[in-house]
Short mmCIF file of C-alpha atoms in Angstrom, two decimals:
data_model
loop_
_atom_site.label_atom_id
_atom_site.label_comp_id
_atom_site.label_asym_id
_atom_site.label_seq_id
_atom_site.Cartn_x
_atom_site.Cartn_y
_atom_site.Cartn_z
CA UNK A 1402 2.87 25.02 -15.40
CA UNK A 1403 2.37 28.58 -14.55
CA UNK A 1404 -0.39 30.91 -15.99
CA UNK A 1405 1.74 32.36 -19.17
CA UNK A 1406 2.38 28.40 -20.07
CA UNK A 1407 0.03 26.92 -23.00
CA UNK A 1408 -1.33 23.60 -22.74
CA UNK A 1409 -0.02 21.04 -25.27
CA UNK A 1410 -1.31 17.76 -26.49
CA UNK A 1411 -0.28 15.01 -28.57
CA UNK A 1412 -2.26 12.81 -30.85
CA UNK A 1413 0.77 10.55 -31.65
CA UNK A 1414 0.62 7.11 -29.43
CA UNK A 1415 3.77 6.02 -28.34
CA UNK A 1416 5.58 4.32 -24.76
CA UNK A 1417 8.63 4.40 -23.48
CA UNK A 1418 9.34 1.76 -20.54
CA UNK A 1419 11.83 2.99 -17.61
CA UNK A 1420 12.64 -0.54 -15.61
CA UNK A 1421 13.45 -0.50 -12.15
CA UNK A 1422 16.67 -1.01 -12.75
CA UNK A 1423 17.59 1.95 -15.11
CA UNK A 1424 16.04 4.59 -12.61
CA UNK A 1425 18.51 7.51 -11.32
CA UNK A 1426 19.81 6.49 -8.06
CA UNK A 1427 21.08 8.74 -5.29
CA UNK A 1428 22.03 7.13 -1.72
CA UNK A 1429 23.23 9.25 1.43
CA UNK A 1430 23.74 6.53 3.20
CA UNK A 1431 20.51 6.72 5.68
CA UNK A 1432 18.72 7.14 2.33
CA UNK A 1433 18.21 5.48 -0.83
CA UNK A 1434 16.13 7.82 -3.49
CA UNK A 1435 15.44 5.41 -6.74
CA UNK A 1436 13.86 8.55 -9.17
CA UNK A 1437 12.42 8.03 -12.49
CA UNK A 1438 12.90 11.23 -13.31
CA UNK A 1439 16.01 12.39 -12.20
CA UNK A 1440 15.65 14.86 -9.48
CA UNK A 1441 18.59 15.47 -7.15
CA UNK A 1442 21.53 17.44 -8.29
CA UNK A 1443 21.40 20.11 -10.67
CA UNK A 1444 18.57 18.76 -12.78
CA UNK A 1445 16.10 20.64 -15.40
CA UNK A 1446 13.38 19.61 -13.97
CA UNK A 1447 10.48 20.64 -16.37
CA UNK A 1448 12.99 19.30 -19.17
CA UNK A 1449 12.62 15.93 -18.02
CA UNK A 1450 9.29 16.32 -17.32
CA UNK A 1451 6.26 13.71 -18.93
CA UNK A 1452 2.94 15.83 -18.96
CA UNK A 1453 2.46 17.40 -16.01
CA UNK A 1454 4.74 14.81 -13.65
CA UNK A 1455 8.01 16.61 -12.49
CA UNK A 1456 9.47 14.24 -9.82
CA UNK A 1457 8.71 10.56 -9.34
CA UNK A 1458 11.27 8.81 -6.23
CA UNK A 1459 10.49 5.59 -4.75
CA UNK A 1460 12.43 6.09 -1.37
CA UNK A 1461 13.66 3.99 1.18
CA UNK A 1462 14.45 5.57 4.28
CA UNK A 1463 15.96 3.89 7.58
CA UNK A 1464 14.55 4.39 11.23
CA UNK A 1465 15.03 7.55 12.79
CA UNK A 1466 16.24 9.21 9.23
CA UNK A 1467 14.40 11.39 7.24
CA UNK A 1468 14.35 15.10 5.38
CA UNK A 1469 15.20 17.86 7.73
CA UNK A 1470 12.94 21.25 7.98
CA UNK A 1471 13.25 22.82 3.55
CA UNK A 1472 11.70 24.72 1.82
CA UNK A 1473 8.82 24.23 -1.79
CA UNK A 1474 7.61 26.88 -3.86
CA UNK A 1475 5.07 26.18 -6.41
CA UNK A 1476 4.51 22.64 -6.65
CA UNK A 1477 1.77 20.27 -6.44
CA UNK A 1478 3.24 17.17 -3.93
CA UNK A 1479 1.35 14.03 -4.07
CA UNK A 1480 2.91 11.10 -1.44
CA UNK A 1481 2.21 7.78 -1.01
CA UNK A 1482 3.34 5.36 1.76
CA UNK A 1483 4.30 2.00 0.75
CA UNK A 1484 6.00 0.52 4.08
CA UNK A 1485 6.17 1.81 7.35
CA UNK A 1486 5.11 4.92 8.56
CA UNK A 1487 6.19 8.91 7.71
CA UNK A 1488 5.98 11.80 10.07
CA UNK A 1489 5.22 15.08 8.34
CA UNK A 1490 5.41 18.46 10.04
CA UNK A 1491 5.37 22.15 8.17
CA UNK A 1492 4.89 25.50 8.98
CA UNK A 1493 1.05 26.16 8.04
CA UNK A 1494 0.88 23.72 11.29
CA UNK A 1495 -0.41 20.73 9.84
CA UNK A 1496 1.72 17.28 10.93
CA UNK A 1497 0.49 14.05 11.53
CA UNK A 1498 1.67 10.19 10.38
CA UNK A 1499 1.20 8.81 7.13
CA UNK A 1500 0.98 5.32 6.56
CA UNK A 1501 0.18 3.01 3.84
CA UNK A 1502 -3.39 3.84 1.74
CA UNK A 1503 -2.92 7.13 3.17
CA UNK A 1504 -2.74 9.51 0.43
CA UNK A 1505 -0.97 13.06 1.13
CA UNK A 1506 -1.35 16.46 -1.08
CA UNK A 1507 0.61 19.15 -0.16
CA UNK A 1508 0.64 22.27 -2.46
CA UNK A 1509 3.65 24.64 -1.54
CA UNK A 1510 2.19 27.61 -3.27
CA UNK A 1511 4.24 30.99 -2.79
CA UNK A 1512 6.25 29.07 -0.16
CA UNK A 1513 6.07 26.13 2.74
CA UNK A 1514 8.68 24.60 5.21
CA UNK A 1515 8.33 21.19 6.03
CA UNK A 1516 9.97 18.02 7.59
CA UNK A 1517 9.57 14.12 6.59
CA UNK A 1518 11.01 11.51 8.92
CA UNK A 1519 10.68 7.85 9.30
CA UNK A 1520 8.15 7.72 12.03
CA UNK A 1521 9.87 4.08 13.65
CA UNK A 1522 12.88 4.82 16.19
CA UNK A 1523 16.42 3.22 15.66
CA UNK A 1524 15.04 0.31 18.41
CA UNK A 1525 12.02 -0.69 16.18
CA UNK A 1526 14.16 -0.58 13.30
CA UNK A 1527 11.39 -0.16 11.07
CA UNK A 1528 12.33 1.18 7.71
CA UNK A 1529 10.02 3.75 5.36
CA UNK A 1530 9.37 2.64 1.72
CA UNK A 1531 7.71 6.26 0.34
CA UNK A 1532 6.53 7.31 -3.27
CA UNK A 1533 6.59 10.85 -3.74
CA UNK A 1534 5.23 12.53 -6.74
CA UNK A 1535 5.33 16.06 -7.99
CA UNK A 1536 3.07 18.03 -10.24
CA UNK A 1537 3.52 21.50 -11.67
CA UNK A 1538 0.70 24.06 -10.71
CA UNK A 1539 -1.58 25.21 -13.13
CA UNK A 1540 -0.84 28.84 -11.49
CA UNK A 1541 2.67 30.07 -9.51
CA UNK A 1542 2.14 31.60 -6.14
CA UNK A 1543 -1.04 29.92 -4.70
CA UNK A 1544 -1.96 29.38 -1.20
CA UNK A 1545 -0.14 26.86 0.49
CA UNK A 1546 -2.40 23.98 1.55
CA UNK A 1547 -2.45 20.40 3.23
CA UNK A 1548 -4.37 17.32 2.66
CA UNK A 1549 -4.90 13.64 3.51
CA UNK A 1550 -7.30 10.79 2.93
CA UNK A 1551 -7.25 6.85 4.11
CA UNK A 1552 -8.32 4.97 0.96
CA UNK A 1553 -7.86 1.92 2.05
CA UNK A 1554 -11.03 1.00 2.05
CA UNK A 1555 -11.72 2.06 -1.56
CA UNK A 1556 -8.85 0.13 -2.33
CA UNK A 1557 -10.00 -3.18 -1.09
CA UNK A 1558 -12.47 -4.53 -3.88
CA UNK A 1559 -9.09 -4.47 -6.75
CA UNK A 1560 -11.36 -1.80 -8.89
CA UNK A 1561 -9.29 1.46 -10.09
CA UNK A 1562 -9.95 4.25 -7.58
CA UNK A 1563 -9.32 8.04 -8.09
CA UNK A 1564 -7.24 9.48 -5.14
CA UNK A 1565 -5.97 12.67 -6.05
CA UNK A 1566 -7.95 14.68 -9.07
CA UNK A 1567 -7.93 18.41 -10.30
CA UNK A 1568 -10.43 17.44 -13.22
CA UNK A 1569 -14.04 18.72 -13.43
CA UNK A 1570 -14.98 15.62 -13.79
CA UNK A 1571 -13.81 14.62 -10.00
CA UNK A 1572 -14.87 17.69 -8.44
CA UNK A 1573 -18.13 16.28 -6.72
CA UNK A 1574 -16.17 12.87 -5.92
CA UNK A 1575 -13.85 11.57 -2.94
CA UNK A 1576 -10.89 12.49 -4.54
CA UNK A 1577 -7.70 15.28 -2.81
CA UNK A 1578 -8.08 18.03 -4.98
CA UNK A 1579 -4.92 19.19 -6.36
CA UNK A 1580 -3.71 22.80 -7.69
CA UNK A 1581 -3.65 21.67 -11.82
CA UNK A 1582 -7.06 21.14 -13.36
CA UNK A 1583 -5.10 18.45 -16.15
CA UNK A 1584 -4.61 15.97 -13.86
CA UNK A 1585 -5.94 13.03 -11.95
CA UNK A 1586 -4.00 9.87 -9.99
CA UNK A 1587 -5.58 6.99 -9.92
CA UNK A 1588 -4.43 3.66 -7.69
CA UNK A 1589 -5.35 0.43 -7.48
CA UNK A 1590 -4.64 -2.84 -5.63
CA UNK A 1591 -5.04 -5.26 -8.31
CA UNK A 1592 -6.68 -8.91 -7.40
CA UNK A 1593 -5.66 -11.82 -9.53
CA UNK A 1594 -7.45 -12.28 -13.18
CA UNK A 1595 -9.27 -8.91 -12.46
CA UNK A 1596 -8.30 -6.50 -14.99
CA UNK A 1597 -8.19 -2.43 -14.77
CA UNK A 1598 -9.30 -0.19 -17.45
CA UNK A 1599 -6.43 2.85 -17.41
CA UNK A 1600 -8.43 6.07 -18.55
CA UNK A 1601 -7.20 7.34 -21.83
CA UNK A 1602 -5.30 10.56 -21.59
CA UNK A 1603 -2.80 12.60 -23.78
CA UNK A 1604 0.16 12.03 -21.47
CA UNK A 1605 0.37 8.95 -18.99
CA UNK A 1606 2.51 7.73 -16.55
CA UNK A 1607 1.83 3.75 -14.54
CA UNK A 1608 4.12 2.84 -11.95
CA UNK A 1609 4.15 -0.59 -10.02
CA UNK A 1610 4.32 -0.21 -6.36
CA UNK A 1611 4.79 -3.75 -6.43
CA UNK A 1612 3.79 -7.21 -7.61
CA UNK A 1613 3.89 -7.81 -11.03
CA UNK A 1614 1.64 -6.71 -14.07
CA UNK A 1615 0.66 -7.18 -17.90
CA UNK A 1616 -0.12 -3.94 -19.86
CA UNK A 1617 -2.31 -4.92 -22.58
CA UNK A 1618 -3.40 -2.22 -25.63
CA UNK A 1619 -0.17 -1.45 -26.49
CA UNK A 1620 0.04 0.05 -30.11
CA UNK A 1621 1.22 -2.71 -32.47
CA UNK A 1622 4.12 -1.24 -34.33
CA UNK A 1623 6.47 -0.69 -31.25
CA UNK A 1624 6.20 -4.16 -29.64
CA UNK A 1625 5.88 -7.62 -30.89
CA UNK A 1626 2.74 -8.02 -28.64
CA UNK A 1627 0.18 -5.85 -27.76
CA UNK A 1628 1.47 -6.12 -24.33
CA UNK A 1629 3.83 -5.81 -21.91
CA UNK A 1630 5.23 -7.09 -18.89
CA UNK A 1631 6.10 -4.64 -15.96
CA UNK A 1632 7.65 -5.40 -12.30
CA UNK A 1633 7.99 -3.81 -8.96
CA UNK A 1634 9.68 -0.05 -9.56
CA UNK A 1635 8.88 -0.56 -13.55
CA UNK A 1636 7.34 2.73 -15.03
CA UNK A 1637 5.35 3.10 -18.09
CA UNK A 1638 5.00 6.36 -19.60
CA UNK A 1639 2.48 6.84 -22.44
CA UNK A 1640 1.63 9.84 -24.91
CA UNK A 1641 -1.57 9.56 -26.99
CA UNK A 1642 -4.93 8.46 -25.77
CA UNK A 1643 -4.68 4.76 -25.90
CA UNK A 1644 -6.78 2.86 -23.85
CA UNK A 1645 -4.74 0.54 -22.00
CA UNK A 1646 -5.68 -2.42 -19.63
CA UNK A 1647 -3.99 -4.02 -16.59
CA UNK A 1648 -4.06 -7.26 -15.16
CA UNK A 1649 -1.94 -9.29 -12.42
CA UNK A 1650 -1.85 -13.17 -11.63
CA UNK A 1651 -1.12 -12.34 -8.16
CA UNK A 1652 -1.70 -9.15 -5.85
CA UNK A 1653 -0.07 -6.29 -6.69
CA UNK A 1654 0.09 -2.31 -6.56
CA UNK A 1655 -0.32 0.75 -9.69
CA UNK A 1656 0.02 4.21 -9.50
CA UNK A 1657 -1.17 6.07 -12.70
CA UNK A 1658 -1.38 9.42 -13.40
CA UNK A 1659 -3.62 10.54 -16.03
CA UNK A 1660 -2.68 14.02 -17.96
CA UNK A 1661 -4.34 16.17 -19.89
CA UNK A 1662 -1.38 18.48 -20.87
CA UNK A 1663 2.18 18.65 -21.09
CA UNK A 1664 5.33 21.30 -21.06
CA UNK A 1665 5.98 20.05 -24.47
CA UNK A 1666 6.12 17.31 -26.52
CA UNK A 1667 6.02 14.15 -24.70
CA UNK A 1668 9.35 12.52 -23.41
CA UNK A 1669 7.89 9.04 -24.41
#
């Protein structure tokens, strides 16, 4: 979103479910990108946009391989180790390792360089399972800037924990601040028969790192149920402010971005 763009909201609830499965897939052979958006190639990629959320892949990357030294201009990038470990290097001189419940914000403002790599050599053989996430800025041509946090620790009781936030709401909290002040990603690590209470939000999008989840609040008239089931790589995008809930029998992972705007009407 850039600073001529105007907000938009929806008051219509409505879901649209993206399984595993059904994701875009693009392979290079040392790399295997599953995207729920669709994101490399000659994509539109506000078009296929849900609120603010430009780019979600769910990467797999072999030892040694990785993204060479390119180039981001206004974008708000949000990553999220899920196996393994990622080196990160770019040219306002931050680098360091990421691994998992390390959070990473990056904001590529009027311009960065950068390199990701799987951090493991060919001999350990270790490969790199990576969510990365982009937002649009609320304003082109910012400063670049770099951040991390471990939340691993936050993690570790099952409750729903902010991690990255640009809301007023967040500003005095733990939370990565982020470049768009109409958005907020949460994460949790979900214990059995503990359920998680998704803030409502005009635009939503739940992903499940892994394990396997219920989605209960669902409006009535577009399933059977009130609920729904969701596996590993399963996204769940929502318009309207429905207040959903989450639940797993066993251990298991979410990513969920709350949104407070959109480009346009909602692609659910």
């Amino acid at each position: 979103m850039t600073d001529t763009q105007t907000p938009q909201v929806t008051d219509a609830t409505s879901w649209r479910l993206i399984r595993a499965a059904d994701r875009h897939m693009w392979n290079d052979e040392a790399i295997d990108s599953r995207q729920s958006f669709p994101a490399t190639g000659s994509f539109d990629l506000a078009a296929n946009a849900h609120g603010m959320l430009l780019v979600h892949n769910d990467d797999i990357v072999d030892a040694g391989a990785g993204f060479d030294t390119h180039q981001h201009r206004d974008a708000e990038i949000v990553t999220w180790v899920v196996e393994g470990a990622l080196h990160h290097r770019d040219s306002q001189g931050s680098e360091g390792v990421l691994t998992p419940g390390v959070v990473q914000r990056m904001s590529a403002g009027s311009g960065i360089r950068h390199s990701e790599r799987n951090a493991s050599t060919r001999a350990e053989n270790q490969r790199l399972r990576v969510v990365q996430m982009w937002i649009a800025p609320e304003y082109s041509g910012g400063t670049p800037s770099y951040a991390e946090a471990d939340v691993n620790e936050a993690l570790a009781d099952g409750e729903l924990v902010t991690i990255v936030s640009g809301l007023d709401r967040d500003a005095s909290g733990q939370a990565l601040t982020i470049g768009n002040s109409y958005v907020a990603l949460h994460a949790a690590r979900l214990l059995p028969d503990r359920p998680v209470a998704l803030p409502p939000a005009p635009f939503g999008h739940l992903f499940v790192v892994s394990g396997t989840v219920t989605v209960s609040g669902l409006p009535s008239h577009e399933t059977p149920d009130d609920h729904l089931t969701l596996g590993e790589g399963d996204a769940l995008r929502t318009a309207g402010a429905a207040a959903l809930t989450v639940t797993a029998d066993a251990p298991a992972e979410i990513l969920f971005w709350e949104m407070h705007t959109s480009f346009g009407a909602a692609h659910a």
